[in-house]
Short mmCIF file of C-alpha atoms and ligand atoms in Angstrom, two decimals:
data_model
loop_
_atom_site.label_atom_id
_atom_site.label_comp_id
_atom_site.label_asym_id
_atom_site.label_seq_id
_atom_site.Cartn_x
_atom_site.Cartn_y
_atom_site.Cartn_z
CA UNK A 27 102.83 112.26 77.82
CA UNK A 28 103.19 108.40 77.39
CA UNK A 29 101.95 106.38 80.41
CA UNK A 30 100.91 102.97 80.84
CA UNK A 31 97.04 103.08 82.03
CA UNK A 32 94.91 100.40 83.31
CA UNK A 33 91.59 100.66 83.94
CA UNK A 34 90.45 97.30 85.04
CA UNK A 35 91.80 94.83 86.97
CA UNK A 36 92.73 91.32 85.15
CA UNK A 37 96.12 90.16 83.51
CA UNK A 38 98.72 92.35 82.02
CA UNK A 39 96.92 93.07 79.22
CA UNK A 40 94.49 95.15 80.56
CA UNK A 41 97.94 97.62 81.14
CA UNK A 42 97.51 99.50 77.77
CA UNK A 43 100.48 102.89 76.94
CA UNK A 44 97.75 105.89 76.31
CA UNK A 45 98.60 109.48 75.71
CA UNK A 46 97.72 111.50 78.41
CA UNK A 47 97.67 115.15 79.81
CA UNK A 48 101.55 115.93 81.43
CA UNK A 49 100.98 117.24 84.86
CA UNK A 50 101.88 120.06 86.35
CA UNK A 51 103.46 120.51 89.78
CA UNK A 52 101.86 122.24 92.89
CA UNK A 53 103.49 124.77 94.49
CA UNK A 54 105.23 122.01 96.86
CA UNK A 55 105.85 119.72 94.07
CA UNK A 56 108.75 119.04 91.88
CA UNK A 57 107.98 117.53 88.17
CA UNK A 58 110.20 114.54 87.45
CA UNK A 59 111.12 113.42 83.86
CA UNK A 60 111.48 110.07 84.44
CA UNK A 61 114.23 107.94 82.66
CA UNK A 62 113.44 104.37 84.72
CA UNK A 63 111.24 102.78 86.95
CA UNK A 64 110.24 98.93 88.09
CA UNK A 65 107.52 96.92 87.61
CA UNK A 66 107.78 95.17 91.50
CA UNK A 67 104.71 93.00 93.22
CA UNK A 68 103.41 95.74 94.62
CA UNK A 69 102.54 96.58 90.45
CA UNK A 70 101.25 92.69 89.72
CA UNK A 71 99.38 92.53 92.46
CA UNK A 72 97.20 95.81 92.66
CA UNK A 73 96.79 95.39 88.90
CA UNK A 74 94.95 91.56 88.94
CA UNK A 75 93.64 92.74 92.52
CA UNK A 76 95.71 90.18 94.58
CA UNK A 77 94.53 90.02 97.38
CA UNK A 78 91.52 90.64 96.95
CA UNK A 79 92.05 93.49 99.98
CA UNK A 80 93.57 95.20 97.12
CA UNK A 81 89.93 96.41 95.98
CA UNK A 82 88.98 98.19 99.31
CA UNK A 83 91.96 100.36 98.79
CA UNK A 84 91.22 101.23 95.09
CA UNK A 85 88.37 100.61 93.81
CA UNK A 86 85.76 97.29 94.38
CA UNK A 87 84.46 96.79 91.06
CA UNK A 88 87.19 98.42 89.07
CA UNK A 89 91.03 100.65 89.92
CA UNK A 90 89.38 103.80 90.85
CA UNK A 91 91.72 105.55 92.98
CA UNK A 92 95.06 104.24 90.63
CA UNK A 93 95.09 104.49 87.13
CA UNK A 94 99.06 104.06 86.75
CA UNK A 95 101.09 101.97 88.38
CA UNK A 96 104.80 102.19 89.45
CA UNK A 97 106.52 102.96 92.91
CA UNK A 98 109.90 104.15 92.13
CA UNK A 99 111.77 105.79 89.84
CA UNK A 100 114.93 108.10 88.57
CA UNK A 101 115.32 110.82 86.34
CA UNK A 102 115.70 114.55 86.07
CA UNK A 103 113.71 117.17 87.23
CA UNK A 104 112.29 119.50 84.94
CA UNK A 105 110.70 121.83 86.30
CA UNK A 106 109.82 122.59 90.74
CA UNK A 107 106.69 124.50 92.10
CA UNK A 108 107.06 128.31 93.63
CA UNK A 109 107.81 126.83 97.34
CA UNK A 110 110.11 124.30 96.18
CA UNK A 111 114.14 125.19 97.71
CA UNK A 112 115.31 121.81 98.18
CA UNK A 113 115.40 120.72 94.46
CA UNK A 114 116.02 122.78 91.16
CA UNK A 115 115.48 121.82 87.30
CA UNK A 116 118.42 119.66 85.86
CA UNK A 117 118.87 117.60 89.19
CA UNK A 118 119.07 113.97 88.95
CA UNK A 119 116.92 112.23 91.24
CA UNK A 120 115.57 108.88 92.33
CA UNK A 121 112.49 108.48 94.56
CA UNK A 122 108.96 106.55 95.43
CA UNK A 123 105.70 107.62 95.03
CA UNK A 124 105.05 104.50 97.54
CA UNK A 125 101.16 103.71 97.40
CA UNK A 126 100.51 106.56 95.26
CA UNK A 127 101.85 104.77 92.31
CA UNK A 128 101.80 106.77 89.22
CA UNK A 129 105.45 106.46 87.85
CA UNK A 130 104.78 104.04 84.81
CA UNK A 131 104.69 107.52 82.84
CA UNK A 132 107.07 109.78 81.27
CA UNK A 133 106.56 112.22 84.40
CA UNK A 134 105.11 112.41 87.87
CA UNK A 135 104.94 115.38 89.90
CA UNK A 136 106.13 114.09 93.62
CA UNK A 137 106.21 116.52 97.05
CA UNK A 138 109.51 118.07 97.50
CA UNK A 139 109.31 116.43 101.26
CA UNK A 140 108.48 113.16 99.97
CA UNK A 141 111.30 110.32 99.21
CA UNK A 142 112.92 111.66 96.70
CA UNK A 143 116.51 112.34 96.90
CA UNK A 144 119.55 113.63 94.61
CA UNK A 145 120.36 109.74 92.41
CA UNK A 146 123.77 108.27 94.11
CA UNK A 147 126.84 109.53 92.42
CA UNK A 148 127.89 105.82 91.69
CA UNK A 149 124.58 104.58 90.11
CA UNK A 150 122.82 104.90 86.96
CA UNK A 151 119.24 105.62 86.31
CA UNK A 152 118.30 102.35 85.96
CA UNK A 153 119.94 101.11 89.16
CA UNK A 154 118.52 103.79 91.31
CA UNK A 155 115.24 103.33 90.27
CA UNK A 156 115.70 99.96 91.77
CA UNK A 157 116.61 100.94 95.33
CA UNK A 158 113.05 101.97 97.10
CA UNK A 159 111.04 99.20 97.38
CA UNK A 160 113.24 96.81 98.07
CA UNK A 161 115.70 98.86 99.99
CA UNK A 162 112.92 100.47 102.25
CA UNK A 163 110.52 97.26 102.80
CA UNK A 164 113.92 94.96 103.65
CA UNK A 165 115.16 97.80 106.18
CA UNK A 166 111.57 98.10 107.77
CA UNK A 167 111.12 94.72 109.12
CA UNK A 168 115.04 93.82 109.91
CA UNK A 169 114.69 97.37 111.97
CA UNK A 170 110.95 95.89 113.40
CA UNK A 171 112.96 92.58 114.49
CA UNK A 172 115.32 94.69 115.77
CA UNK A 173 118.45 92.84 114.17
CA UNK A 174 121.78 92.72 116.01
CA UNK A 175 125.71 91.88 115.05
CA UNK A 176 126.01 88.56 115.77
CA UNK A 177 122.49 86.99 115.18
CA UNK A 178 122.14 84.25 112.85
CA UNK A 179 119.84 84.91 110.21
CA UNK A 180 118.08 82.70 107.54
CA UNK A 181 116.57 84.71 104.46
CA UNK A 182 114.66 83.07 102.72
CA UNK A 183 113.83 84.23 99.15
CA UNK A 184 117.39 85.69 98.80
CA UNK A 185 117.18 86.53 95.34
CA UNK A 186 114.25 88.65 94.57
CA UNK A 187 113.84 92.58 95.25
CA UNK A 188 113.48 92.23 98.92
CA UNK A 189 115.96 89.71 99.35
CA UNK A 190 118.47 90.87 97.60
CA UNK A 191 118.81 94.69 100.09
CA UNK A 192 117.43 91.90 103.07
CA UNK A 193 121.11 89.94 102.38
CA UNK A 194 123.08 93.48 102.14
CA UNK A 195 121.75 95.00 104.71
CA UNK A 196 121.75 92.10 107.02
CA UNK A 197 125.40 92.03 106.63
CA UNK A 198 125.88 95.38 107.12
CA UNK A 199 124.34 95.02 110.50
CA UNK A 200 126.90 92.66 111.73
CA UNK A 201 124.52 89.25 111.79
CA UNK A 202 125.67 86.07 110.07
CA UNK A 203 123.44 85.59 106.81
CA UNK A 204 122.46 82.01 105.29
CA UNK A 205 120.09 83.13 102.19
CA UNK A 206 117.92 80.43 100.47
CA UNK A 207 117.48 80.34 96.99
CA UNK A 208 117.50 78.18 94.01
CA UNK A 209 120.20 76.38 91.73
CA UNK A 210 120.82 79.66 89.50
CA UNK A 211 120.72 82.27 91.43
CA UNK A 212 123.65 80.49 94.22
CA UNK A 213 126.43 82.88 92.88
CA UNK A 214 124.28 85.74 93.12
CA UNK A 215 123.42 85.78 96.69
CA UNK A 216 126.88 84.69 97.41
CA UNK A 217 128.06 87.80 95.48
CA UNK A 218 125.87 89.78 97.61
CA UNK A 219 127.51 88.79 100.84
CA UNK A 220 125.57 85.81 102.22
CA UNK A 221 127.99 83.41 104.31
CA UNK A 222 125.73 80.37 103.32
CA UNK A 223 123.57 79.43 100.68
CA UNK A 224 120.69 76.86 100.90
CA UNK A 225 119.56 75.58 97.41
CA UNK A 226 115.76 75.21 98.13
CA UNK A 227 115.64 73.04 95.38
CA UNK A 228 117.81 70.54 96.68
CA UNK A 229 117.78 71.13 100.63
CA UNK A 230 115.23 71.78 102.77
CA UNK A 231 116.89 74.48 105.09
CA UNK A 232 114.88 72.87 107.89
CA UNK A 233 116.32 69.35 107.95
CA UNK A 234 119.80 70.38 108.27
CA UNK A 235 120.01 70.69 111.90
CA UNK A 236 120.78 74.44 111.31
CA UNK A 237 119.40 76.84 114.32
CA UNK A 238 118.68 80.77 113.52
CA UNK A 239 117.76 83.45 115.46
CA UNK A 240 115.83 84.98 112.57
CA UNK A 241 114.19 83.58 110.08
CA UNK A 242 113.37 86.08 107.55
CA UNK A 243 110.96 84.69 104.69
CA UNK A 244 110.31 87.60 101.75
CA UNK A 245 108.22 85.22 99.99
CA UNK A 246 106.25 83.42 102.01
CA UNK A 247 107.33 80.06 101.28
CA UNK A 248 109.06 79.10 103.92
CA UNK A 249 106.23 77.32 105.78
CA UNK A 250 105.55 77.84 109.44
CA UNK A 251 106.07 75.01 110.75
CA UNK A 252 109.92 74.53 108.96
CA UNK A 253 110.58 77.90 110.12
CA UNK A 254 109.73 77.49 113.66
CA UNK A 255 111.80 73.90 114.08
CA UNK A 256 114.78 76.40 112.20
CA UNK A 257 114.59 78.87 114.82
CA UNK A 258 115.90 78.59 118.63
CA UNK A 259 113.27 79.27 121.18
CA UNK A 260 112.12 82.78 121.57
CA UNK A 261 113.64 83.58 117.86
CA UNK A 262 111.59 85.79 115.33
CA UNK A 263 109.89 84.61 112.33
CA UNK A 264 109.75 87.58 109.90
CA UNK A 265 107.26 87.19 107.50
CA UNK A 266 107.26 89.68 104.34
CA UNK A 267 105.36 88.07 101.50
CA UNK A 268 102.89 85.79 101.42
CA UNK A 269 99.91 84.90 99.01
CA UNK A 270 97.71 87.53 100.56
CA UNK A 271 94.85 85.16 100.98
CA UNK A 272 92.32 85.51 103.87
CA UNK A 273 92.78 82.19 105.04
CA UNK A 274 96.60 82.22 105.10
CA UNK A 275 97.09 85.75 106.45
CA UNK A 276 94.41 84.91 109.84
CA UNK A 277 95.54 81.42 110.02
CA UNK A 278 98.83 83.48 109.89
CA UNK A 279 98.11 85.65 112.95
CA UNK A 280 96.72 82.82 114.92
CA UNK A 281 99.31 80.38 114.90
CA UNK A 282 101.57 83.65 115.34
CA UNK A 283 99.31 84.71 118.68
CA UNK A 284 100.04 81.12 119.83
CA UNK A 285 103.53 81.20 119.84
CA UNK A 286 104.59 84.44 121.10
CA UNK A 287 102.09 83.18 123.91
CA UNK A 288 104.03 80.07 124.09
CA UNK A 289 107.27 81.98 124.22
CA UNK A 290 108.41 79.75 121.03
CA UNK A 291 108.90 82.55 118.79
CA UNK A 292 107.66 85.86 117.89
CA UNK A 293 106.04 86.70 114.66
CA UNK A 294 106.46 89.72 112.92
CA UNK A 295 104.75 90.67 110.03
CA UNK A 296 101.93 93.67 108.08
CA UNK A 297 103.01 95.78 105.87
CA UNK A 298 106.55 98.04 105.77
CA UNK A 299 106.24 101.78 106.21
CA UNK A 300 108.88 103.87 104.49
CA UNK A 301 110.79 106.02 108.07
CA UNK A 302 112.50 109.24 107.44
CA UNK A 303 115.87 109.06 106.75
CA UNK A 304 115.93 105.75 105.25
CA UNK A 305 116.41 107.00 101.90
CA UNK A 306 119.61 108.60 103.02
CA UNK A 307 120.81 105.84 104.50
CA UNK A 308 119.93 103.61 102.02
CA UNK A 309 122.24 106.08 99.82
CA UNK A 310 125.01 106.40 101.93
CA UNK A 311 125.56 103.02 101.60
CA UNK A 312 125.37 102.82 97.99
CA UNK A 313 127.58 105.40 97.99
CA UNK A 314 129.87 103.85 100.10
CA UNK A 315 130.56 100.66 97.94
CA UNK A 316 128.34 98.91 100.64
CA UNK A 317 125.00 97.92 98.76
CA UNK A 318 123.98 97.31 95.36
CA UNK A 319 120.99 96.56 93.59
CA UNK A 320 120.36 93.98 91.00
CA UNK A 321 118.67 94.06 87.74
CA UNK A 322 117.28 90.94 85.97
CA UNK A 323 115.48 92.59 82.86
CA UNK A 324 114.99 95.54 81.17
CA UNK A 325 111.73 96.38 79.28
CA UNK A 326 111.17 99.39 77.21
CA UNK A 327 107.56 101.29 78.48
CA UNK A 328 105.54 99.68 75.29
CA UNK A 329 106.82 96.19 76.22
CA UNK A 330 104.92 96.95 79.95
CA UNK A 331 102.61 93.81 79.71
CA UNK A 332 105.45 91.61 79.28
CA UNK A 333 107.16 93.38 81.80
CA UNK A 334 104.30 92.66 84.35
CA UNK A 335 104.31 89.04 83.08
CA UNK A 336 107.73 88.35 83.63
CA UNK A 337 107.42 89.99 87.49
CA UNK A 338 104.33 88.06 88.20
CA UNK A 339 105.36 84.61 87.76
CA UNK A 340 108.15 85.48 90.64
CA UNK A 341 111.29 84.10 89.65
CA UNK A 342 112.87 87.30 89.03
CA UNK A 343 116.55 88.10 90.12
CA UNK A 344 116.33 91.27 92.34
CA UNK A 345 114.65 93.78 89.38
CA UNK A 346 112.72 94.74 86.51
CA UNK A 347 113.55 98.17 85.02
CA UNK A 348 111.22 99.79 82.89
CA UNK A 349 113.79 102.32 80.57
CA UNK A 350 112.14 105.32 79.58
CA UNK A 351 115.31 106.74 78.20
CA UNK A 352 118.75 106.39 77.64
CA UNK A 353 120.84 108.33 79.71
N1 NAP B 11 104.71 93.23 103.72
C1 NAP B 11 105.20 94.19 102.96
O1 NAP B 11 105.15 95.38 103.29
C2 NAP B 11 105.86 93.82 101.67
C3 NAP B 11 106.82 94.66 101.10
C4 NAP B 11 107.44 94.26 99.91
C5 NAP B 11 107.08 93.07 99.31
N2 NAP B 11 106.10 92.31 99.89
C6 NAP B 11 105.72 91.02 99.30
O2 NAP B 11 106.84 90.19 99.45
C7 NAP B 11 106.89 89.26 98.39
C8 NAP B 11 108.26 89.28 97.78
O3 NAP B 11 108.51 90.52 97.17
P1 NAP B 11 109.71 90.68 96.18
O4 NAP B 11 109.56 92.02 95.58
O5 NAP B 11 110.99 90.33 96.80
O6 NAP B 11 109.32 89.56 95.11
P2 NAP B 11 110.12 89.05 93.85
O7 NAP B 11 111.22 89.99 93.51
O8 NAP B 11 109.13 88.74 92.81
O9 NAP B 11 110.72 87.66 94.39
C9 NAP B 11 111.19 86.82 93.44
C10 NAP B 11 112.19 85.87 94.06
O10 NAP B 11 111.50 84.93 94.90
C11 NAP B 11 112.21 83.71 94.84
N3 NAP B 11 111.35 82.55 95.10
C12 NAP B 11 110.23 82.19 94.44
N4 NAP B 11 109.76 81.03 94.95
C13 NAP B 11 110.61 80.67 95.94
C14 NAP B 11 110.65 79.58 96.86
N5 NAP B 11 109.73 78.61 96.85
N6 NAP B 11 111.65 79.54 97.73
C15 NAP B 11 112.60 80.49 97.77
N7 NAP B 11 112.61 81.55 96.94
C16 NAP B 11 111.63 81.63 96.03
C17 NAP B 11 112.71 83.67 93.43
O11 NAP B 11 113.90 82.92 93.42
P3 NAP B 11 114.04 81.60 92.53
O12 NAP B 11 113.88 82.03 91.12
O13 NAP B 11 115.38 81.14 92.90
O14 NAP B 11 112.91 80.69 92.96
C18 NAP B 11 112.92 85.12 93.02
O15 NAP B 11 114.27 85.51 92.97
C19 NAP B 11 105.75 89.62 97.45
O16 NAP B 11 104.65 88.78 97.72
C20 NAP B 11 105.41 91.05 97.83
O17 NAP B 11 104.06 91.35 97.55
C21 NAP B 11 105.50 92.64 101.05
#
């Protein structure tokens, strides 16, 4: 089978398409044909080894442990190991391989218990495939800060993958959503449900004399400091990306230990685990006209590099869909 392989760290050209052997499921597995998947900053980032906690995981000197990247995908199952009952060849499915990576390929053999899930009725292949990482990391922390109808709630980063499900889902939990993002993507996160928009290009969110009760930064960017004046006392700062620097990620936790001691805010942040059930829900939703992803590009699996390229300088609009094949 076709897969994209890297075996080196460095920029996306060190992502090269290689024929290699098609697995084979385990008795528990269930082979996927796959027909899309993303390249997301989970890819970019374990592929130039940023952070640089990103070798501990895989390999120091060079990707050891992963040899293909990819999170999520959807496609068709071709064939299911002996104890499989839950899936059978033919079905359409989406899923996430999560830190296992592995679905920049033509298949990937994924437990029948894992996330994996029959592909909303209402989606294609290409949007379903765009649902996990997003969906799942947005839903972790709101759940961690323990959202509520009512709240006020600053995203900021609206428009990329986690934004985009943070806005959607925020709404669908009752709370009142301003999402910040730049000149051209206003529309969009208006479309998506936000009552405000803040263009972070022309506003700094911070100076308006608006108060939150969350402010929910998926990139990063939204400085400490400007997040903290932004928030009423005792609010939550939600942090979900960041550069993944040393430096910024303990000064982080510091200045995070300080005010939760203070009692000015509370700081959540790490890394979001994937719950069971939250693939489900994340489909019922879909299903129910209530969430949608959003797709910026699409990249055949040859054009991969520019794929990665076009993720990594992170001005993408929600997603960036790798199409295996036309459905
Ligand atoms: N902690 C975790 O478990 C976890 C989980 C998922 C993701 N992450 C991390 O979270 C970060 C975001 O992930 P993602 O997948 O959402 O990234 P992404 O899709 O690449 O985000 C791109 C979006 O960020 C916006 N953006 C860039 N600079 C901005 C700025 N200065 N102010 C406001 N918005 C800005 C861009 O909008 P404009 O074009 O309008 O600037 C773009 O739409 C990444 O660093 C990722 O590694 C962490």
């Amino acid at each position: 089978m076709k897969a994209a392989v890297y075996t080196r760290y460095g920029p996306p050209d060190v992502v090269q398409i290689k024929d290699i052997e098609k697995p084979a499921p385990k008795d528990n597995e269930v082979l996927v044909r796959i027909h899309a998947t993303t390249v997301c900053a989970a890819d970019w980032r374990m592929r130039k080894a940023d952070p640089f906690l990103v070798r501990f995981m895989i390999g120091l000197w060079r990707p050891k442990k992963v040899n293909i990247l990819g999170m999520e995908f959807a496609g068709t199952v071709e064939s299911v190991g002996k104890a499989v009952t839950r899936f059978a060849a033919g079905d359409q499915v989406f899923g996430s391989t999560g830190f296992k990576f592995g679905t920049h390929a033509e298949y990937v053999c994924v437990p029948e218990d894992g996330a994996l899930a029959i592909k909303p009725v209402n989606m294609t292949h290409e949007e379903a495939a765009a649902v996990l990482f997003g969906g799942v990391s947005a839903l972790h922390f709101l759940r961690e800060a323990k959202i509520q109808a009512g709240q006020k709630v600053l995203i900021y980063g609206a428009s990329g993958s986690v934004g985009i499900f943070a806005v959607q889902l925020a709404r669908h939990f009752g709370a009142q959503v301003t999402g910040v993002c730049s000149t051209a993507n206003l529309d969009l996160v208006k479309s998506l449900g936000a009552d405000e928009v803040v263009d972070y290009t022309r506003e700094d969110f911070s100076r308006a004399g608006r108060v939150y009760d969350m402010v929910f930064d998926t990139v990063g960017k939204s400085g400490f400091s400007r997040s903290l004046k932004s928030l009423k006392r005792g609010g939550l700062y939600v942090r979900v990306g960041g550069s993944g620097r040393l430096t910024s990620i303990l000064g982080g936790m510091l200045r995070g230990m300080w005010v939760s001691m203070t009692g000015a805010a509370k700081v959540i942040s790490g890394v979001a685990r994937g719950a069971a059930g939250d693939q489900s829900f994340l489909k019922g939703l879909i299903e129910a006209g209530k969430l949608r992803t959003v797709i910026d590009r699409r990249y055949s699996l040859d054009e991969i590099a520019e794929a990665h390229r076009h993720a990594e300088a992170g001005h993408k609009k929600g997603h960036v869909v790798i199409v295996l094949e036309h459905v």
